[in-house]
mmCIF file of C-alpha atoms in Angstrom:
data_model
loop_
_atom_site.group_PDB
_atom_site.id
_atom_site.type_symbol
_atom_site.label_atom_id
_atom_site.label_comp_id
_atom_site.label_asym_id
_atom_site.label_seq_id
_atom_site.Cartn_x
_atom_site.Cartn_y
_atom_site.Cartn_z
ATOM 1 C CA MET A 1 46.150 121.821 127.168
ATOM 2 C CA ARG A 2 46.949 120.414 123.722
ATOM 3 C CA ALA A 3 49.951 120.485 121.405
ATOM 4 C CA ARG A 4 48.190 123.019 119.164
ATOM 5 C CA GLU A 5 48.245 125.493 122.072
ATOM 6 C CA LEU A 6 52.018 125.105 122.568
ATOM 7 C CA LEU A 7 52.849 124.991 118.878
ATOM 8 C CA THR A 8 55.531 127.246 117.436
ATOM 9 C CA ASP A 9 56.960 127.670 113.965
ATOM 10 C CA PHE A 10 60.265 125.867 113.863
ATOM 11 C CA PRO A 11 63.137 125.968 111.374
ATOM 12 C CA THR A 12 63.743 122.920 109.239
ATOM 13 C CA VAL A 13 66.567 121.510 107.162
ATOM 14 C CA ARG A 14 66.762 118.740 104.593
ATOM 15 C CA LEU A 15 69.055 115.710 104.569
ATOM 16 C CA ASP A 16 71.214 117.280 101.864
ATOM 17 C CA SER A 17 71.430 120.702 103.538
ATOM 18 C CA PRO A 18 74.981 121.766 104.430
ATOM 19 C CA VAL A 19 75.588 120.902 108.072
ATOM 20 C CA ILE A 20 77.500 124.170 108.558
ATOM 21 C CA ASP A 21 74.248 126.015 107.718
ATOM 22 C CA ALA A 22 72.404 123.854 110.248
ATOM 23 C CA ALA A 23 75.069 124.666 112.863
ATOM 24 C CA ARG A 24 74.685 128.398 112.176
ATOM 25 C CA LEU A 25 70.905 128.123 112.491
ATOM 26 C CA LEU A 26 71.257 126.291 115.810
ATOM 27 C CA ALA A 27 73.635 128.959 117.115
ATOM 28 C CA GLU A 28 71.875 132.057 115.780
ATOM 29 C CA GLN A 29 68.451 131.035 117.065
ATOM 30 C CA ASP A 30 69.676 129.269 120.210
ATOM 31 C CA LEU A 31 67.903 126.043 119.281
ATOM 32 C CA PRO A 32 68.295 122.609 120.876
ATOM 33 C CA GLY A 33 67.951 120.901 117.505
ATOM 34 C CA LEU A 34 66.375 121.079 114.087
ATOM 35 C CA ILE A 35 63.617 119.165 112.372
ATOM 36 C CA VAL A 36 64.797 117.401 109.217
ATOM 37 C CA VAL A 37 62.065 117.215 106.560
ATOM 38 C CA ASP A 38 61.721 115.512 103.195
ATOM 39 C CA GLY A 39 60.622 117.132 99.929
ATOM 40 C CA GLY A 40 56.976 117.040 101.032
ATOM 41 C CA ASP A 41 57.732 118.812 104.328
ATOM 42 C CA SER A 42 57.143 115.640 106.348
ATOM 43 C CA PRO A 43 59.488 115.166 109.307
ATOM 44 C CA VAL A 44 62.195 112.550 108.770
ATOM 45 C CA THR A 45 64.168 112.953 111.987
ATOM 46 C CA ILE A 46 65.356 115.418 114.596
ATOM 47 C CA LEU A 47 68.936 116.692 114.353
ATOM 48 C CA PRO A 48 70.081 117.484 117.899
ATOM 49 C CA GLY A 49 72.791 120.123 118.194
ATOM 50 C CA THR A 50 74.945 117.515 119.932
ATOM 51 C CA GLN A 51 75.054 115.454 116.732
ATOM 52 C CA VAL A 52 76.531 118.427 114.879
ATOM 53 C CA LEU A 53 79.195 118.650 117.587
ATOM 54 C CA ARG A 54 79.969 114.939 117.207
ATOM 55 C CA LEU A 55 80.788 115.587 113.554
ATOM 56 C CA ALA A 56 83.136 118.473 114.410
ATOM 57 C CA VAL A 57 84.898 117.125 117.487
ATOM 58 C CA PRO A 58 87.585 114.512 116.840
ATOM 59 C CA GLY A 59 86.731 111.025 118.029
ATOM 60 C CA TYR A 60 89.760 110.834 120.310
ATOM 61 C CA CYS A 61 88.498 113.906 122.215
ATOM 62 C CA GLN A 62 85.036 112.373 122.508
ATOM 63 C CA ASP A 63 86.549 109.139 123.830
ATOM 64 C CA ASP A 64 88.806 110.936 126.308
ATOM 65 C CA PRO A 65 87.824 114.573 127.014
ATOM 66 C CA ALA A 66 91.128 115.078 128.863
ATOM 67 C CA LEU A 67 92.860 114.982 125.470
ATOM 68 C CA ALA A 68 90.852 118.027 124.389
ATOM 69 C CA ARG A 69 92.647 120.057 127.059
ATOM 70 C CA VAL A 70 95.970 119.767 125.214
ATOM 71 C CA VAL A 71 94.561 121.196 121.975
ATOM 72 C CA ASP A 72 95.168 124.949 121.735
ATOM 73 C CA GLU A 73 92.392 127.329 120.666
ATOM 74 C CA ALA A 74 93.762 127.887 117.144
ATOM 75 C CA HIS A 75 93.666 124.155 116.433
ATOM 76 C CA ALA A 76 90.310 123.724 118.158
ATOM 77 C CA ASP A 77 88.785 126.309 115.805
ATOM 78 C CA ALA A 78 90.107 124.283 112.876
ATOM 79 C CA PHE A 79 87.903 121.353 113.854
ATOM 80 C CA LEU A 80 84.813 123.361 112.922
ATOM 81 C CA ARG A 81 86.168 123.557 109.392
ATOM 82 C CA GLU A 82 85.531 119.811 109.261
ATOM 83 C CA LEU A 83 81.855 120.683 108.874
ATOM 84 C CA HIS A 84 82.394 122.366 105.489
ATOM 85 C CA GLY A 85 81.298 120.170 102.618
ATOM 86 C CA ARG A 86 79.348 117.844 104.937
ATOM 87 C CA THR A 87 75.579 117.456 104.944
ATOM 88 C CA VAL A 88 72.938 117.028 107.611
ATOM 89 C CA ARG A 89 72.784 113.362 106.579
ATOM 90 C CA ASP A 90 76.463 113.034 107.632
ATOM 91 C CA ALA A 91 75.643 114.345 111.114
ATOM 92 C CA LEU A 92 72.816 111.932 111.846
ATOM 93 C CA PRO A 93 73.422 108.850 113.996
ATOM 94 C CA ARG A 94 73.954 105.611 112.109
ATOM 95 C CA GLN A 95 71.070 103.948 113.932
ATOM 96 C CA PRO A 96 67.823 105.822 113.268
ATOM 97 C CA ARG A 97 66.056 106.958 116.417
ATOM 98 C CA GLU A 98 62.344 107.045 117.074
ATOM 99 C CA LEU A 99 60.926 110.201 115.550
ATOM 100 C CA PRO A 100 59.202 112.365 118.164
ATOM 101 C CA VAL A 101 56.134 113.303 116.145
ATOM 102 C CA THR A 102 52.511 113.799 117.121
ATOM 103 C CA ASP A 103 49.278 115.460 116.088
ATOM 104 C CA PRO A 104 47.892 118.815 117.290
ATOM 105 C CA GLU A 105 45.519 117.120 119.763
ATOM 106 C CA ALA A 106 48.265 115.483 121.869
ATOM 107 C CA THR A 107 48.017 116.311 125.557
ATOM 108 C CA VAL A 108 50.809 117.796 127.658
ATOM 109 C CA LEU A 109 51.382 114.405 129.275
ATOM 110 C CA GLU A 110 51.611 112.723 125.860
ATOM 111 C CA LEU A 111 54.142 115.346 124.741
ATOM 112 C CA ALA A 112 56.195 114.954 127.912
ATOM 113 C CA ALA A 113 56.170 111.160 127.611
ATOM 114 C CA LEU A 114 57.269 111.342 123.971
ATOM 115 C CA MET A 115 60.106 113.746 124.811
ATOM 116 C CA ALA A 116 61.236 111.549 127.687
ATOM 117 C CA ARG A 117 61.073 108.313 125.696
ATOM 118 C CA THR A 118 62.899 109.702 122.658
ATOM 119 C CA HIS A 119 65.364 111.883 124.617
ATOM 120 C CA SER A 120 64.319 114.802 122.419
ATOM 121 C CA PRO A 121 63.917 118.442 123.504
ATOM 122 C CA LEU A 122 61.326 118.973 120.779
ATOM 123 C CA VAL A 123 58.400 117.208 119.187
ATOM 124 C CA ALA A 124 57.353 117.688 115.574
ATOM 125 C CA VAL A 125 53.624 118.298 115.164
ATOM 126 C CA VAL A 126 52.081 117.197 111.878
ATOM 127 C CA ASP A 127 48.730 117.524 110.140
ATOM 128 C CA GLU A 128 46.620 114.640 108.874
ATOM 129 C CA HIS A 129 48.874 114.396 105.783
ATOM 130 C CA ARG A 130 52.025 114.117 107.964
ATOM 131 C CA ARG A 131 53.193 117.585 106.871
ATOM 132 C CA LEU A 132 54.959 119.602 109.529
ATOM 133 C CA ILE A 133 52.869 122.382 111.041
ATOM 134 C CA GLY A 134 55.249 123.299 113.867
ATOM 135 C CA ALA A 135 56.930 121.996 116.975
ATOM 136 C CA VAL A 136 56.565 121.908 120.725
ATOM 137 C CA THR A 137 59.808 122.551 122.552
ATOM 138 C CA LEU A 138 60.761 121.342 126.002
ATOM 139 C CA GLN A 139 61.046 124.984 127.070
ATOM 140 C CA ALA A 140 57.496 125.776 125.932
ATOM 141 C CA LEU A 141 56.197 122.673 127.673
ATOM 142 C CA LEU A 142 57.936 123.467 130.949
ATOM 143 C CA ASP A 143 56.960 127.145 130.814
ATOM 144 C CA ARG A 144 53.286 126.157 130.628
ATOM 145 C CA VAL A 145 53.219 123.366 133.199
ATOM 146 C CA LEU A 146 55.536 124.654 135.924
ATOM 147 C CA PRO A 147 54.146 127.230 138.319
ATOM 148 C CA ALA A 148 55.736 130.680 138.105
#
């Protein structure tokens, strides 16, 4: 089985896209992350949903989750307003991560190894010009390789 057989269309965002729009896309389509592309539709990075959360959740709550317990719901909802006016670029980690990208001929084992090595629940699949043609998700991979 090859990547082309597990390929699915996948939503993309750009570095300058509003991060609140990315968060809505993640929530509405129940996605683990988004593929960030440049102007030529070549993948630049993967934006995991957890990175969007890191931008919205105050650092002191990330450092000590027990502190989050003392914040009431009304104030917790206010943290999401911190996403307004911010871009996808703002949500990305400071240190670039290895981009999980491959070609349509990658095997299931190659896909699994790439996901494991990059800690990514999706792999961008590109054509010979490095333009995005779709993605393989962890769910699609597991659905095909695990017995029913």
